[in-house]
Amino acid sequence: MIPASRLALTTGLLWFVAANLLGLAMGLGLLPYTWRPAHAHMELLGFVGLMIYGVAYHALPRFRGVVFRRPGLALFQVILANLGLLGMALAWGLGWDKPIFGLFAGVSALAGFLFALLMLEVLWA
Ligand code: HEM
Ligand code: HEM
């Protein structure tokens, strides 16, 4: 397993635990509902997204029968995905200004774009 897969799967599971605890805290009224989009994205981008990244980096090259040529870029992509999501979640929850949210949202979007490019290369190059 390449480091990108291991980091994506590990952080995906950590996002899952953190997002569930956040959902629980919101549901119990310990945290305000301003955290709702943070919870939603920690579950969907964090848990679901990173689990998909981790499995895809391992499985897609094998389905295609090729060697994955960009493990370093994949690791960078996983780090970007985590950093972007962390900033987005905190910005939502703590009500940070729009430009700061936008910066992290841009990093998240870039990570998603990079993942799509890397996997399209595996599928078609
Ligand atoms: C321990 C597990 C969980 C708890 C306690 C929890 C709790 C909550 C709460 C309290 C809300 C706000 C609901 C409202 O607006 O009234 C919420 C929203 C949401 N949750 Fe969870 N949740 C959990 C797991 C999950 C999981 C596993 C996912 C997805 C994989 C998820 C996705 C979402 C989404 C997308 C929303 C926003 C829904 C909307 O836009 O209306 N949650 N959750
Ligand atoms: C670059 C990545 C993404 C950005 C920048 C982004 C941004 C946003 C924004 C600004 C909102 C409105 C939040 C609000 O109510 O104030 C939102 C809501 C939502 N997004 Fe995303 N999103 C991203 C990716 C995704 C993905 C990949 C999914 C699902 C797989 C998703 C699911 C949702 C859901 C369910 C809501 C409603 C959440 C709620 O009701 O609290 N988003 N998103």
Short mmCIF file of C-alpha atoms and ligand atoms in Angstrom, two decimals:
data_model
loop_
_atom_site.label_atom_id
_atom_site.label_comp_id
_atom_site.label_asym_id
_atom_site.label_seq_id
_atom_site.Cartn_x
_atom_site.Cartn_y
_atom_site.Cartn_z
CA MET A 1 0.00 0.00 0.00
CA ILE A 2 1.40 3.43 -0.91
CA PRO A 3 1.68 6.09 1.85
CA ALA A 4 -1.11 8.15 0.22
CA SER A 5 -3.57 5.27 0.64
CA ARG A 6 -2.55 4.60 4.21
CA LEU A 7 -2.78 8.29 5.17
CA ALA A 8 -6.13 8.73 3.39
CA LEU A 9 -7.67 5.67 5.06
CA THR A 10 -6.29 6.57 8.50
CA THR A 11 -7.43 10.18 8.36
CA GLY A 12 -10.78 9.11 6.84
CA LEU A 13 -11.43 6.96 9.91
CA LEU A 14 -10.33 9.79 12.23
CA TRP A 15 -12.73 12.20 10.44
CA PHE A 16 -15.49 9.63 10.91
CA VAL A 17 -14.96 9.45 14.67
CA ALA A 18 -14.62 13.24 15.01
CA ALA A 19 -17.68 13.94 12.80
CA ASN A 20 -19.85 11.47 14.71
CA LEU A 21 -18.83 13.03 18.04
CA LEU A 22 -19.57 16.47 16.60
CA GLY A 23 -23.00 15.28 15.39
CA LEU A 24 -23.69 13.82 18.81
CA ALA A 25 -22.66 17.05 20.55
CA MET A 26 -24.89 19.07 18.21
CA GLY A 27 -27.81 16.72 18.69
CA LEU A 28 -27.45 16.93 22.47
CA GLY A 29 -27.30 20.72 22.35
CA LEU A 30 -23.69 20.91 23.57
CA LEU A 31 -22.66 22.70 20.36
CA PRO A 32 -24.75 25.13 18.27
CA TYR A 33 -26.14 24.25 14.82
CA THR A 34 -23.56 26.53 13.18
CA TRP A 35 -21.49 23.32 13.24
CA ARG A 36 -23.94 21.48 10.97
CA PRO A 37 -22.12 22.04 7.65
CA ALA A 38 -18.85 21.19 9.42
CA HIS A 39 -20.39 17.89 10.56
CA ALA A 40 -21.85 17.20 7.09
CA HIS A 41 -18.51 17.81 5.32
CA MET A 42 -16.43 15.96 7.90
CA GLU A 43 -18.69 12.95 7.22
CA LEU A 44 -18.97 13.33 3.43
CA LEU A 45 -15.66 14.90 2.35
CA GLY A 46 -13.68 13.61 5.36
CA PHE A 47 -14.94 10.08 5.98
CA VAL A 48 -16.54 9.15 2.65
CA GLY A 49 -14.15 11.16 0.45
CA LEU A 50 -10.91 10.09 2.08
CA MET A 51 -11.97 6.43 2.28
CA ILE A 52 -12.67 6.61 -1.47
CA TYR A 53 -9.27 8.25 -2.15
CA GLY A 54 -7.48 5.58 -0.11
CA VAL A 55 -9.18 2.65 -1.82
CA ALA A 56 -9.00 4.22 -5.29
CA TYR A 57 -5.22 4.88 -5.16
CA HIS A 58 -4.73 1.21 -4.30
CA ALA A 59 -7.38 -0.40 -6.48
CA LEU A 60 -7.68 1.57 -9.72
CA PRO A 61 -4.12 0.95 -10.98
CA ARG A 62 -4.65 -2.76 -10.21
CA PHE A 63 -8.00 -2.88 -12.03
CA ARG A 64 -6.28 -1.30 -15.01
CA GLY A 65 -3.18 -3.51 -14.67
CA VAL A 66 -0.71 -0.58 -14.58
CA VAL A 67 1.85 0.71 -12.07
CA PHE A 68 0.78 3.92 -10.32
CA ARG A 69 3.35 6.50 -11.42
CA ARG A 70 2.62 9.41 -9.07
CA PRO A 71 2.64 8.26 -5.43
CA GLY A 72 4.25 11.53 -4.28
CA LEU A 73 1.60 13.68 -5.91
CA ALA A 74 -1.10 11.43 -4.45
CA LEU A 75 0.34 11.94 -0.97
CA PHE A 76 0.36 15.71 -1.55
CA GLN A 77 -3.28 15.46 -2.70
CA VAL A 78 -4.31 13.65 0.51
CA ILE A 79 -2.51 16.26 2.65
CA LEU A 80 -4.27 19.06 0.73
CA ALA A 81 -7.66 17.35 1.20
CA ASN A 82 -7.10 17.13 4.96
CA LEU A 83 -5.84 20.70 5.33
CA GLY A 84 -8.65 22.13 3.23
CA LEU A 85 -11.32 20.26 5.15
CA LEU A 86 -9.84 21.14 8.53
CA GLY A 87 -9.94 24.85 7.66
CA MET A 88 -13.44 24.65 6.17
CA ALA A 89 -14.83 22.84 9.22
CA LEU A 90 -13.26 25.27 11.69
CA ALA A 91 -14.33 28.26 9.59
CA TRP A 92 -17.95 27.07 9.61
CA GLY A 93 -18.00 26.08 13.25
CA LEU A 94 -16.21 29.14 14.60
CA GLY A 95 -17.71 31.60 12.12
CA TRP A 96 -14.42 32.68 10.55
CA ASP A 97 -14.55 35.35 7.83
CA LYS A 98 -15.52 34.43 4.27
CA PRO A 99 -12.03 35.00 2.75
CA ILE A 100 -10.50 32.50 5.19
CA PHE A 101 -13.27 30.01 4.47
CA GLY A 102 -12.78 30.64 0.77
CA LEU A 103 -9.06 29.93 0.99
CA PHE A 104 -9.62 26.53 2.58
CA ALA A 105 -12.60 25.77 0.33
CA GLY A 106 -10.28 26.47 -2.62
CA VAL A 107 -7.69 24.06 -1.23
CA SER A 108 -10.44 21.40 -0.86
CA ALA A 109 -11.64 21.99 -4.40
CA LEU A 110 -8.06 21.78 -5.68
CA ALA A 111 -7.58 18.46 -3.86
CA GLY A 112 -10.73 17.08 -5.49
CA PHE A 113 -9.60 18.27 -8.91
CA LEU A 114 -6.13 16.75 -8.47
CA PHE A 115 -7.64 13.41 -7.41
CA ALA A 116 -9.86 13.36 -10.50
CA LEU A 117 -6.87 14.13 -12.76
CA LEU A 118 -4.67 11.46 -11.15
CA MET A 119 -7.34 8.80 -11.50
CA LEU A 120 -8.23 9.81 -15.06
CA GLU A 121 -4.57 9.41 -15.97
CA VAL A 122 -4.57 5.90 -14.48
CA LEU A 123 -7.76 5.02 -16.37
CA TRP A 124 -6.84 6.44 -19.75
CA ALA A 125 -3.09 7.11 -20.15
C1 HEM B 1 -23.07 9.22 15.53
C2 HEM B 1 -23.51 9.50 14.31
C3 HEM B 1 -24.19 10.80 13.91
C4 HEM B 1 -24.83 11.76 14.66
C5 HEM B 1 -25.07 11.77 16.16
C6 HEM B 1 -25.29 12.79 13.73
C7 HEM B 1 -26.01 13.94 14.09
C8 HEM B 1 -26.46 14.89 13.22
C9 HEM B 1 -27.25 16.05 13.58
C10 HEM B 1 -27.74 16.38 14.99
C11 HEM B 1 -27.49 16.76 12.44
C12 HEM B 1 -28.30 18.04 12.29
C13 HEM B 1 -29.71 17.60 11.92
C14 HEM B 1 -30.66 18.79 11.81
O1 HEM B 1 -30.43 19.68 11.01
O2 HEM B 1 -31.65 18.80 12.56
C15 HEM B 1 -26.84 16.06 11.35
C16 HEM B 1 -26.85 16.48 10.03
C17 HEM B 1 -26.20 15.83 9.01
N1 HEM B 1 -25.51 14.65 9.09
FE1 HEM B 1 -25.19 13.58 10.78
N2 HEM B 1 -24.89 12.46 12.46
C18 HEM B 1 -24.22 11.25 12.52
C19 HEM B 1 -23.68 10.55 11.48
C20 HEM B 1 -23.67 10.97 10.16
C21 HEM B 1 -23.09 10.22 9.06
C22 HEM B 1 -22.41 8.84 9.21
C23 HEM B 1 -23.27 10.97 7.95
C24 HEM B 1 -22.85 10.72 6.53
C25 HEM B 1 -21.99 9.77 6.15
C26 HEM B 1 -23.96 12.19 8.34
C27 HEM B 1 -24.32 13.21 7.49
C28 HEM B 1 -25.04 14.31 7.85
C29 HEM B 1 -25.42 15.36 6.90
C30 HEM B 1 -25.11 15.39 5.41
C31 HEM B 1 -26.15 16.32 7.63
C32 HEM B 1 -26.75 17.62 7.09
C33 HEM B 1 -28.15 17.27 6.65
C34 HEM B 1 -28.86 18.45 5.99
O3 HEM B 1 -28.26 19.14 5.17
O4 HEM B 1 -30.02 18.67 6.34
N3 HEM B 1 -24.18 12.17 9.69
N4 HEM B 1 -26.23 14.93 11.83
C1 HEM B 2 -14.63 21.70 -2.44
C2 HEM B 2 -15.49 21.03 -1.74
C3 HEM B 2 -16.78 21.61 -1.17
C4 HEM B 2 -17.08 22.90 -0.82
C5 HEM B 2 -16.18 24.12 -0.92
C6 HEM B 2 -18.45 22.90 -0.33
C7 HEM B 2 -19.13 24.03 0.11
C8 HEM B 2 -20.41 24.02 0.65
C9 HEM B 2 -21.11 25.17 1.13
C10 HEM B 2 -20.56 26.62 1.11
C11 HEM B 2 -22.30 24.76 1.62
C12 HEM B 2 -23.39 25.62 2.28
C13 HEM B 2 -23.16 25.54 3.77
C14 HEM B 2 -24.12 26.38 4.58
O1 HEM B 2 -25.25 25.94 4.82
O2 HEM B 2 -23.73 27.49 5.01
C15 HEM B 2 -22.36 23.32 1.43
C16 HEM B 2 -23.42 22.54 1.83
C17 HEM B 2 -23.48 21.17 1.66
N1 HEM B 2 -22.56 20.39 0.99
FE1 HEM B 2 -20.76 21.00 0.34
N2 HEM B 2 -18.94 21.62 -0.37
C18 HEM B 2 -17.95 20.81 -0.90
C19 HEM B 2 -18.05 19.47 -1.15
C20 HEM B 2 -19.13 18.67 -0.84
C21 HEM B 2 -19.21 17.24 -1.10
C22 HEM B 2 -18.12 16.43 -1.80
C23 HEM B 2 -20.41 16.82 -0.62
C24 HEM B 2 -21.02 15.46 -0.61
C25 HEM B 2 -20.37 14.34 -0.96
C26 HEM B 2 -21.09 17.99 -0.06
C27 HEM B 2 -22.33 17.97 0.53
C28 HEM B 2 -22.97 19.08 1.07
C29 HEM B 2 -24.21 19.00 1.85
C30 HEM B 2 -24.98 17.73 2.19
C31 HEM B 2 -24.51 20.32 2.23
C32 HEM B 2 -25.68 20.76 3.12
C33 HEM B 2 -25.07 20.78 4.54
C34 HEM B 2 -25.99 21.32 5.62
O3 HEM B 2 -27.19 21.36 5.42
O4 HEM B 2 -25.47 21.72 6.69
N3 HEM B 2 -20.28 19.09 -0.22
N4 HEM B 2 -21.21 22.89 0.83
#
